[in-house]
Coordinates of N, CA and C in Angstrom, one line a residue:
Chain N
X1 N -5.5 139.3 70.5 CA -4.5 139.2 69.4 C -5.0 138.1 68.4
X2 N -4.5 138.5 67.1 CA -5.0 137.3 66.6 C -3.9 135.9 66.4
X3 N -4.6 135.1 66.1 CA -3.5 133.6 66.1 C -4.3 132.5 65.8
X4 N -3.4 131.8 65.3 CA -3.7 130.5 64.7 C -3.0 129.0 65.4
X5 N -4.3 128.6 65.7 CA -3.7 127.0 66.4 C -3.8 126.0 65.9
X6 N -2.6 124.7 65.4 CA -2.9 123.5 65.0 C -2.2 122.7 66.4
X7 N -3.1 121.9 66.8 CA -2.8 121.3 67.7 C -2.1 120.2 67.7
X8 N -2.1 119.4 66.5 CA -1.1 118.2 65.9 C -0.1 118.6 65.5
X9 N 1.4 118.4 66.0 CA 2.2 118.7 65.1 C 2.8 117.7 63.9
X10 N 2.3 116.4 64.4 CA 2.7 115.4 63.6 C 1.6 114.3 63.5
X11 N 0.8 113.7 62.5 CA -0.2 113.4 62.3 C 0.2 111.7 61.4
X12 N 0.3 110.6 62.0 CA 0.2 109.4 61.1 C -1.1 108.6 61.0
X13 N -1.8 108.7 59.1 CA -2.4 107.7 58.9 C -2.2 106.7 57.9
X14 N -3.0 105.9 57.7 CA -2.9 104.5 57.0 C -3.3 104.9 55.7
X15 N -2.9 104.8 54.4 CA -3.5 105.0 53.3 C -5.0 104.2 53.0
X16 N -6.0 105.3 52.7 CA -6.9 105.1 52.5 C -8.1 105.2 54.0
X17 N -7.2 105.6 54.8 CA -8.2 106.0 56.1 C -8.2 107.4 56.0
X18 N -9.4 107.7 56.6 CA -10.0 109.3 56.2 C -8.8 110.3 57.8
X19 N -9.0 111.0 57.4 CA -8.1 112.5 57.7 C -8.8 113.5 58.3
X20 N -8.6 114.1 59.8 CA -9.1 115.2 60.0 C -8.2 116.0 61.0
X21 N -7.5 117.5 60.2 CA -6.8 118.5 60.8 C -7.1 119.4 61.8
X22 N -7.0 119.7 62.5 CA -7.8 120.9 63.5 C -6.9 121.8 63.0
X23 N -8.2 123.0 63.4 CA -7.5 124.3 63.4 C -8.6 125.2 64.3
X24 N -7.7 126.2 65.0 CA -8.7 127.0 65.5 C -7.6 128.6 65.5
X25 N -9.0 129.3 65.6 CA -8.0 130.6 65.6 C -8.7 131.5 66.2
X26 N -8.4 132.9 66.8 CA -8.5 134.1 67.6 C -8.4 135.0 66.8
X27 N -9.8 135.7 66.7 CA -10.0 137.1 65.6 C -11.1 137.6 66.3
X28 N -11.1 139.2 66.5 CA -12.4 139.9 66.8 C -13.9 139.4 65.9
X29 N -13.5 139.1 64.6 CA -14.5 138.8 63.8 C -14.2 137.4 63.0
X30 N -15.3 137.2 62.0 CA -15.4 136.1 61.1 C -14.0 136.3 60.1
X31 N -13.0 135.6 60.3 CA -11.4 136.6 59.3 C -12.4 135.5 58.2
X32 N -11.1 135.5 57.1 CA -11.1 135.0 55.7 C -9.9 134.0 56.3
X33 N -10.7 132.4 56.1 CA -9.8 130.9 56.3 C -9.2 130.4 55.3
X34 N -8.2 129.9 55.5 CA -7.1 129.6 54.1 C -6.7 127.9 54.6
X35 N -6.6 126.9 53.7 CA -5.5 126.0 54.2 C -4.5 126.0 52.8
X36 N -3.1 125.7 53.7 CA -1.8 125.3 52.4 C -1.9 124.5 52.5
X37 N -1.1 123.5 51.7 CA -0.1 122.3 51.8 C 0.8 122.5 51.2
X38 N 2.1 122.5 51.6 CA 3.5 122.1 51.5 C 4.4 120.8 51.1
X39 N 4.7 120.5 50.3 CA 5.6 119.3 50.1 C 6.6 119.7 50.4
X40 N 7.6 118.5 50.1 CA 9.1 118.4 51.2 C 9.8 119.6 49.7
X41 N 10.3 120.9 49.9 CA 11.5 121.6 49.1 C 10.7 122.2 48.2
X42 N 9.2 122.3 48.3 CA 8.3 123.3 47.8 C 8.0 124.2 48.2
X43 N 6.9 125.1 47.9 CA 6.2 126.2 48.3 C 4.7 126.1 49.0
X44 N 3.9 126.8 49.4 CA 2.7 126.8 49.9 C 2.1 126.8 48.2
X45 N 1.3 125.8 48.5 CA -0.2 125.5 47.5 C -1.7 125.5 47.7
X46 N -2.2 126.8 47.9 CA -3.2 126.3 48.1 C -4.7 125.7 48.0
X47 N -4.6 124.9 49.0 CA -6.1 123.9 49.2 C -7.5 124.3 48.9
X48 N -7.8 125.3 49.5 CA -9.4 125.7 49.7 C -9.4 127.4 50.9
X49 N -10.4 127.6 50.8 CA -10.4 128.8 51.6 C -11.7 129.1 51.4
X50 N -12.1 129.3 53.1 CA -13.8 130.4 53.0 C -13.6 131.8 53.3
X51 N -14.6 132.6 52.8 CA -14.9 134.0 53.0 C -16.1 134.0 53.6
X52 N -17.2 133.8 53.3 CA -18.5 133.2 53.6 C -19.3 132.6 53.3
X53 N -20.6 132.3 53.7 CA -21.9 131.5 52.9 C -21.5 130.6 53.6
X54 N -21.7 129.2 52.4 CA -21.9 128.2 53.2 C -20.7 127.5 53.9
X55 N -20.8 126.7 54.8 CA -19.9 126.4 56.1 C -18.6 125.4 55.6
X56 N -19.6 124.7 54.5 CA -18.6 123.7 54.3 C -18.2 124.0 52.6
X57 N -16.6 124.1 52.5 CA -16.1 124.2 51.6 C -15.2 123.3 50.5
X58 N -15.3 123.0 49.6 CA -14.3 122.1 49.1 C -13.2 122.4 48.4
X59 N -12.3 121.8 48.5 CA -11.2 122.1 47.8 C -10.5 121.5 46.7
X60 N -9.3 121.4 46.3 CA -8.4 121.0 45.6 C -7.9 119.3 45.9
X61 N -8.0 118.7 45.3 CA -7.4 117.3 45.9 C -8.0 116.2 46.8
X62 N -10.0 116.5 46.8 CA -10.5 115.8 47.1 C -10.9 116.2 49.1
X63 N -10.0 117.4 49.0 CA -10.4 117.7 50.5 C -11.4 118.8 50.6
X64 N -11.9 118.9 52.0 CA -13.6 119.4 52.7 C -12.6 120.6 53.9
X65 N -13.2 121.1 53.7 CA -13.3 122.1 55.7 C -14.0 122.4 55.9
X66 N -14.8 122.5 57.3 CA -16.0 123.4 57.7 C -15.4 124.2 58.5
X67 N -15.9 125.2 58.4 CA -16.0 126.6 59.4 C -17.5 126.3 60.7
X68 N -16.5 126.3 61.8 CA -17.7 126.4 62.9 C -17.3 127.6 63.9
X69 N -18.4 128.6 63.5 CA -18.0 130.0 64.1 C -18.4 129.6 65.7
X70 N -18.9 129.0 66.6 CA -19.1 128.7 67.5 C -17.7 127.9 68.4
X71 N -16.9 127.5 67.3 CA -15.9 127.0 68.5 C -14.4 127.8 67.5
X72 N -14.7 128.0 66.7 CA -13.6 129.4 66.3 C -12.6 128.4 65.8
X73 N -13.2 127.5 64.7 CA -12.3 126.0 64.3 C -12.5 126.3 62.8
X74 N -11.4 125.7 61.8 CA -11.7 125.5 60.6 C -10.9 124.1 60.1
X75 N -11.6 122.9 60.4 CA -10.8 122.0 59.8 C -10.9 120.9 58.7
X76 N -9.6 120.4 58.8 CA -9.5 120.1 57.3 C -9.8 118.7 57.1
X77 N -10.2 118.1 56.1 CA -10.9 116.5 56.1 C -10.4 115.9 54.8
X78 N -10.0 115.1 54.8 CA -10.2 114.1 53.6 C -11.1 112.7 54.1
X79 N -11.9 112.0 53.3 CA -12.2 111.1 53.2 C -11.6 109.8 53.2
X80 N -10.5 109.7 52.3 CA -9.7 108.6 51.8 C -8.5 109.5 51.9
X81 N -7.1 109.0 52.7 CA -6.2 109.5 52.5 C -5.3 109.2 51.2
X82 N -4.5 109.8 50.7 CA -3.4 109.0 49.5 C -2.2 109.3 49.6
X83 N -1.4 108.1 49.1 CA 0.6 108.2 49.8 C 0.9 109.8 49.4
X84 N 0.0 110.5 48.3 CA 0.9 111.5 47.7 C 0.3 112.9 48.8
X85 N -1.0 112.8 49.8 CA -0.7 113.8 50.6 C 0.3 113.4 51.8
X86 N 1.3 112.9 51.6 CA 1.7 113.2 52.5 C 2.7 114.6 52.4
X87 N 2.4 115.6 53.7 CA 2.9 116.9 53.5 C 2.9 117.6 54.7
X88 N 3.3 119.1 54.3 CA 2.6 119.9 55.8 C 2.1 120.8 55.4
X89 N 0.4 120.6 56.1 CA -0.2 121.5 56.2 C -0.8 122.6 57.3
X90 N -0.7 123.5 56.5 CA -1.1 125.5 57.4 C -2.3 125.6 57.1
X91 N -3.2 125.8 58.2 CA -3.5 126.8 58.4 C -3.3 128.3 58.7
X92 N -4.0 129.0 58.2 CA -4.2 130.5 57.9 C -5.1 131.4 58.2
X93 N -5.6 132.1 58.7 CA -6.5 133.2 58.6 C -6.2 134.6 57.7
X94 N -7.1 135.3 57.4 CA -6.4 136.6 56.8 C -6.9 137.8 57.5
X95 N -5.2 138.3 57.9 CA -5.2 139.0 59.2 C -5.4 140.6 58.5
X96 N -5.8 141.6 59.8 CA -6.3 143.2 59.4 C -5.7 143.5 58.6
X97 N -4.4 143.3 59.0 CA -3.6 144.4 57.8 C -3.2 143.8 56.5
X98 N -4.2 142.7 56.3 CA -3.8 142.4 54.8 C -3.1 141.3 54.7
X99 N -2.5 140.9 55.7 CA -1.4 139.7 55.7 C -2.0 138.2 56.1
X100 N -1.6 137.4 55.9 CA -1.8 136.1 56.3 C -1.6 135.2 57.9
X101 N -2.0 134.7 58.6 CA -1.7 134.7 60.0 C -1.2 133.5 59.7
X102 N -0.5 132.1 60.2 CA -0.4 131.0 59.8 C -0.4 130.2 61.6
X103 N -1.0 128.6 61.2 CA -0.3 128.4 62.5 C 1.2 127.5 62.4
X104 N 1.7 126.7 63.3 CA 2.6 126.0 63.0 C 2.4 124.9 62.3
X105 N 1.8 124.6 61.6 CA 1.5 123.6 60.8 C 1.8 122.2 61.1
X106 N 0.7 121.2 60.4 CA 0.8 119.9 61.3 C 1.0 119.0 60.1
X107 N 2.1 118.0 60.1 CA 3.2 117.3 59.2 C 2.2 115.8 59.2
X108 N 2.0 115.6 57.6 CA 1.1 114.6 57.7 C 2.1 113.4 57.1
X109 N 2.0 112.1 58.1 CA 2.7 110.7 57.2 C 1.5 110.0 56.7
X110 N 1.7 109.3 55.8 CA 0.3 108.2 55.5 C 1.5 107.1 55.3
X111 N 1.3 105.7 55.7 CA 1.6 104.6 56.5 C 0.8 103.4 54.8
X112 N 1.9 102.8 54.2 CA 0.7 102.1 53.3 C 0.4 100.9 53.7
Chain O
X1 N -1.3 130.1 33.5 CA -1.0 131.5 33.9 C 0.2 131.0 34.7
X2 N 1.2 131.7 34.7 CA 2.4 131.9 35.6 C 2.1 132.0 36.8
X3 N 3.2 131.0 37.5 CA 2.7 131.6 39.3 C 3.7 132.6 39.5
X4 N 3.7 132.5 41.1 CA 4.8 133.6 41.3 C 6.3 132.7 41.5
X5 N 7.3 133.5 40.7 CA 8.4 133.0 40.2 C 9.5 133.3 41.3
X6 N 10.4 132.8 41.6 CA 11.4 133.1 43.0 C 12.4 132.3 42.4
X7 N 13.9 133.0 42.3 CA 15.0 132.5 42.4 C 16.0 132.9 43.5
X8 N 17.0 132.7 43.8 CA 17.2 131.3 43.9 C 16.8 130.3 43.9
X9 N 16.5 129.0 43.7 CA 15.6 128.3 44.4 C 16.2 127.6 45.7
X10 N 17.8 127.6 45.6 CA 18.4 127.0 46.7 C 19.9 128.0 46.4
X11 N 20.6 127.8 48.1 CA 21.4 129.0 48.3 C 22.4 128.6 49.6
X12 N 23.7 129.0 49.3 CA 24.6 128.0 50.3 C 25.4 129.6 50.4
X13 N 25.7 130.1 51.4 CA 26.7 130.8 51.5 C 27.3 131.0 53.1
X14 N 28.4 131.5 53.4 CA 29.2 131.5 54.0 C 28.4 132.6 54.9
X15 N 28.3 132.9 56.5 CA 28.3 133.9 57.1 C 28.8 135.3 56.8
X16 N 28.1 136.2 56.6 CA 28.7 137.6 56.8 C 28.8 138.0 55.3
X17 N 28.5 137.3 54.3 CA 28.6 137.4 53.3 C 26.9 137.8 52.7
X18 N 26.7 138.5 51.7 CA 25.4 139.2 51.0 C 25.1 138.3 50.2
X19 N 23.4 137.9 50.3 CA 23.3 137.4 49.5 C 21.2 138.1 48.9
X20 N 20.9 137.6 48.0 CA 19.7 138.5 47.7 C 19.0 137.4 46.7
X21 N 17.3 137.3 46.5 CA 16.4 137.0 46.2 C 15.4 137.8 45.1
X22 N 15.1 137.2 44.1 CA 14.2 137.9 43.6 C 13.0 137.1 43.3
X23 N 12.0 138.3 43.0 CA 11.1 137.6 43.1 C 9.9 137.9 41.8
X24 N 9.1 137.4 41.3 CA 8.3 137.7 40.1 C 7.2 137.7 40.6
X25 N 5.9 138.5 40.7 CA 4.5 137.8 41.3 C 4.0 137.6 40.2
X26 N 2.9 136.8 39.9 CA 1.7 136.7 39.1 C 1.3 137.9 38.8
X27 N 1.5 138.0 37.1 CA 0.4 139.3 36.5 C -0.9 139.4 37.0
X28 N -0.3 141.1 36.9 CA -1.4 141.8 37.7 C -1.5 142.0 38.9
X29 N -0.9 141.1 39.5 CA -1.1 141.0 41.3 C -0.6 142.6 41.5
X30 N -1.3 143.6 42.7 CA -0.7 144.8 42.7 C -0.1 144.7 44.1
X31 N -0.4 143.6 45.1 CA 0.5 143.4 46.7 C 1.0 142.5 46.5
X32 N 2.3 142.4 46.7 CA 3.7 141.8 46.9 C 4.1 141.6 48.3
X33 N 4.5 140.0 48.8 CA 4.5 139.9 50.5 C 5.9 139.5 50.1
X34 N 6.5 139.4 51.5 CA 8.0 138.4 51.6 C 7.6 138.0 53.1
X35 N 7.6 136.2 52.9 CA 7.6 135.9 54.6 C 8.6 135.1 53.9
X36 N 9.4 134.6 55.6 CA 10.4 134.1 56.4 C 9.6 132.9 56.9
X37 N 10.2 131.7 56.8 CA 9.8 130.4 57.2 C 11.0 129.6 58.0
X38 N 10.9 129.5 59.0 CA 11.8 128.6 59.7 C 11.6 127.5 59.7
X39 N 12.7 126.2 59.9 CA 12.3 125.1 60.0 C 11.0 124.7 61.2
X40 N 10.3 123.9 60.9 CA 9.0 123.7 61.6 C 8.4 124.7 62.0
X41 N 8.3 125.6 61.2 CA 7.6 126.9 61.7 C 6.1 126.8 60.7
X42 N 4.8 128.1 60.9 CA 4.6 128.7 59.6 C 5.2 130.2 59.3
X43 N 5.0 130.3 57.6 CA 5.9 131.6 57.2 C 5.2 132.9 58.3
X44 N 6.2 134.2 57.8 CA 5.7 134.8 59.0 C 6.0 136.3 58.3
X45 N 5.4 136.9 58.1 CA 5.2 138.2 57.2 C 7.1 139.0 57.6
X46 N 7.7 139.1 56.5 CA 8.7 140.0 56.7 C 8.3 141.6 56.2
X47 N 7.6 141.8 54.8 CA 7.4 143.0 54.4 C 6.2 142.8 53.0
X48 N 5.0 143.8 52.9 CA 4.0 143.9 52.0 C 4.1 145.2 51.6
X49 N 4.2 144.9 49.7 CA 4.2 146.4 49.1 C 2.3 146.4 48.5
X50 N 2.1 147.3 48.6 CA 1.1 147.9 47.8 C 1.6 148.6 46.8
X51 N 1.9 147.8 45.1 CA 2.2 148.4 44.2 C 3.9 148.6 44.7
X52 N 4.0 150.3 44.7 CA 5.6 150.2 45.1 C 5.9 150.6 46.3
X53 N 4.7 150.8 46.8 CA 4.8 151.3 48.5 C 4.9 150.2 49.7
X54 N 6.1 150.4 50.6 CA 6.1 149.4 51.5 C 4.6 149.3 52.3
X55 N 3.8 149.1 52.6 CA 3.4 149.4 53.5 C 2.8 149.0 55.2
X56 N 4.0 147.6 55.1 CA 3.9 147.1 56.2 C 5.6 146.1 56.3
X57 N 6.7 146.9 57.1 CA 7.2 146.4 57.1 C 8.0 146.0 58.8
X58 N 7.0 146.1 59.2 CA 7.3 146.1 61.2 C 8.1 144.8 61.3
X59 N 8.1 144.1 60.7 CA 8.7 142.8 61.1 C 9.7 142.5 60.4
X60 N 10.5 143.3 59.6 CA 11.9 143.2 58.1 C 12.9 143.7 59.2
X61 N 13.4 142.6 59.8 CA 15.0 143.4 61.0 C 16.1 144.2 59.9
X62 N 15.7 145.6 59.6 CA 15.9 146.5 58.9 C 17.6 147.0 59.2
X63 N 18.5 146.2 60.0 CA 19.6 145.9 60.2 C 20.7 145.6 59.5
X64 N 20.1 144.3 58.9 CA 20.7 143.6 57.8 C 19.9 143.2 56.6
X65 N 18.7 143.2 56.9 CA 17.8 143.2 55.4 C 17.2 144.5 54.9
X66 N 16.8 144.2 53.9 CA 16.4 145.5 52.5 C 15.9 144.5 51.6
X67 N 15.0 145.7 51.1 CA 14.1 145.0 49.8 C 13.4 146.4 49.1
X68 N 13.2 145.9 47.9 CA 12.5 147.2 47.3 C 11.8 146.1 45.5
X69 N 11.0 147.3 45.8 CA 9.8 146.3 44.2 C 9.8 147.9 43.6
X70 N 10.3 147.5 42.8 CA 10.7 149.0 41.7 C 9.6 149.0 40.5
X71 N 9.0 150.1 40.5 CA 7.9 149.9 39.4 C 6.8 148.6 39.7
X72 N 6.5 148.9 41.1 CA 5.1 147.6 41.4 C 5.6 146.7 40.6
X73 N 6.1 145.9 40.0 CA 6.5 144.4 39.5 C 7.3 143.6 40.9
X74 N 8.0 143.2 40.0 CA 9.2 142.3 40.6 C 10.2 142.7 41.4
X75 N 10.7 142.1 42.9 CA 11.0 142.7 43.8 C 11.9 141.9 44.5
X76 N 12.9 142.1 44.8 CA 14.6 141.6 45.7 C 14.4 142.2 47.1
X77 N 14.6 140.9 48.1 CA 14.8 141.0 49.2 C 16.9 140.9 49.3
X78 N 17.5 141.6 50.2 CA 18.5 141.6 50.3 C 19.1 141.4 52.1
X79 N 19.7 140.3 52.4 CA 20.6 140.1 53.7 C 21.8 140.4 53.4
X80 N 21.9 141.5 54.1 CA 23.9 141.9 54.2 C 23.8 142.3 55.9
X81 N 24.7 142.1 56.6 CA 25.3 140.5 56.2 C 24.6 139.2 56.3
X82 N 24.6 138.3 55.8 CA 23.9 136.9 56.5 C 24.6 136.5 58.0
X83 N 23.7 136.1 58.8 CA 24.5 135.4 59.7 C 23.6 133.7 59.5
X84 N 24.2 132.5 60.5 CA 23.7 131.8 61.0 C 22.1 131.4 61.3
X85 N 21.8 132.4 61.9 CA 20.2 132.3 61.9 C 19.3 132.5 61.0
X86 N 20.0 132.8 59.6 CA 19.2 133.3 58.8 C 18.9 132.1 58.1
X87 N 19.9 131.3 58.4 CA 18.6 129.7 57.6 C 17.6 129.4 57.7
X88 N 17.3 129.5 56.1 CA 15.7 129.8 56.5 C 14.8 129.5 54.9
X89 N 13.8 129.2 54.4 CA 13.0 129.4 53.5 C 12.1 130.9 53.6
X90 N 12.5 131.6 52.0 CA 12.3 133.1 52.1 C 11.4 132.9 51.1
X91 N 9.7 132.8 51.2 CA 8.8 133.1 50.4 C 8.2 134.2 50.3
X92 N 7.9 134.5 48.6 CA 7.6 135.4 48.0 C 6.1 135.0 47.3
X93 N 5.2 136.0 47.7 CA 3.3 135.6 47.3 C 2.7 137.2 46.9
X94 N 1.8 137.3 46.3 CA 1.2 138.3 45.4 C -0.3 137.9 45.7
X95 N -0.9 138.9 45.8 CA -2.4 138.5 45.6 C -2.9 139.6 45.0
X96 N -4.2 139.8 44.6 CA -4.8 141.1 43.7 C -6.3 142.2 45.0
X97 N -6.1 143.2 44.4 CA -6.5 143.7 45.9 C -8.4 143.6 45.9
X98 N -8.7 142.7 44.7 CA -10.5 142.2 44.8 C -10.2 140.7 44.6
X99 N -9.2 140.1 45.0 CA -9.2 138.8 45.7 C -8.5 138.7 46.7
X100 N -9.1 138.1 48.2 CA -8.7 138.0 49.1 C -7.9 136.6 49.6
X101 N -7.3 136.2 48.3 CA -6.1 135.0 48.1 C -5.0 135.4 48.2
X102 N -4.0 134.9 48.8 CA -2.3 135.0 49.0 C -1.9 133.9 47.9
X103 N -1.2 133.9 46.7 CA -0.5 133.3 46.2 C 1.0 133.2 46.5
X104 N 1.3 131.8 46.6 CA 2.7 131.6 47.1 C 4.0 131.4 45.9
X105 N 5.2 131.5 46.0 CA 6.1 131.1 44.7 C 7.0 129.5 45.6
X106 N 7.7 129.1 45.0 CA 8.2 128.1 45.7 C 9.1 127.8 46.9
X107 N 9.6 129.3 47.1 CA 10.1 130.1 48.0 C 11.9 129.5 47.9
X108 N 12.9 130.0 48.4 CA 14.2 130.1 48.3 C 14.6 130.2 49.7
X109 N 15.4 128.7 49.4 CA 16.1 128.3 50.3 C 17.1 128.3 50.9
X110 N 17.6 128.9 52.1 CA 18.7 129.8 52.5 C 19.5 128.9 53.7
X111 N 20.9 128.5 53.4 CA 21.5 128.3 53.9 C 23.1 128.5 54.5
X112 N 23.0 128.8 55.5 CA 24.3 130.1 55.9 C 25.4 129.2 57.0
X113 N 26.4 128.8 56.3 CA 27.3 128.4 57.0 C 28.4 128.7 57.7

């Protein structure tokens, strides 16, 4: 079956200390990886996403993910955190029939 | 470029009472989704049109909800009745079928008293 796992459900860092999200997920094959972020009474925005090539991808807002097909992980990094991510963020895979898989998403505080 | 547009953006109604969503996708997008988001959840596919065809809607509890995208555009999801459980954020996303992106709208926020 496929699925998506974030193991953190609630994540506090310090502003300006670096950030790193897990994700892992269950697919027959290499799917297509997505991360959102969510603010508080918003919508999904999203961050970055691989299809293929190279492992590491950049996104929107200063954030990185690598894809490591060997442990079936795609997670998410910032360097330098800042007060304004604080949010929740999804991961996603893109499932057979077209649709988006998500996991429960892990709720980020940053602490100034 | 316009994203995808969703109104209500917020929504208070009484149990048992109808209430309905529409939704705008980004030009051009020709697949139209509707997921269901519960508190601390992620969203979770209710129904995907291809153009004006449902074509995946296994998970729409076909009970009390309905939805239709008339002329591949813009498309209303509909709860009759609402109950209690249905509090919930109901997003609406579009993507184009030579990009393998899900675009989101701000989604509409449902609250059933």
């Amino acid at each position: 079956a496929q699925s998506v796992t974030q193991p953190d459900i609630h994540i506090t860092v310090s502003e300006g200390a670096s950030l790193e999200l897990r994700c892992n997920y269950s697919y027959g094959a290499t799917p297509y990886l997505f991360w959102y972020v969510q603010s508080p009474g918003q919508g999904l925005q999203l961050l970055l996403k691989y299809f293929s090539g190279d492992t590491l991808v950049q996104g929107i807002k200063g954030f990185e993910a690598e894809f490591k097909r060997s442990q079936s992980s795609f997670n998410l990094r910032k360097p330098s955190v800042h007060w304004s991510d604080a949010a929740e963020y999804f991961c996603a895979i893109g499932g057979s029939q077209g649709n988006l898989i998500f996991g429960k998403g892990t709720k980020l505080s940053v602490k100034p | 470029e316009a994203g995808v547009v969703q109104s209500p953006r917020y929504k208070i109604i009484e149990k048992k009472q109808p209430v309905a969503f529409w939704c705008n996708p980004i030009s051009g997008h020709n697949t139209l989704y509707w997921y269901l988001q519960n508190l601390g959840q992620g969203p979770e596919l209710l129904i995907r049109y291809e153009n004006e065809e449902a074509v995946d809607d296994s998970q729409l509890p076909k009970d009390r909800f309905s939805a239709e995208r008339l002329k591949g555009v813009d498309s209303t999801l509909k709860i009759q009745p609402a109950e209690l459980g249905d509090s919930a954020v109901y997003l609406c996303a579009s993507s184009w079928d030579r990009d393998n992106t899900i675009y989101f709208g701000e989604g509409s926020w449902l609250t059933v008293v």
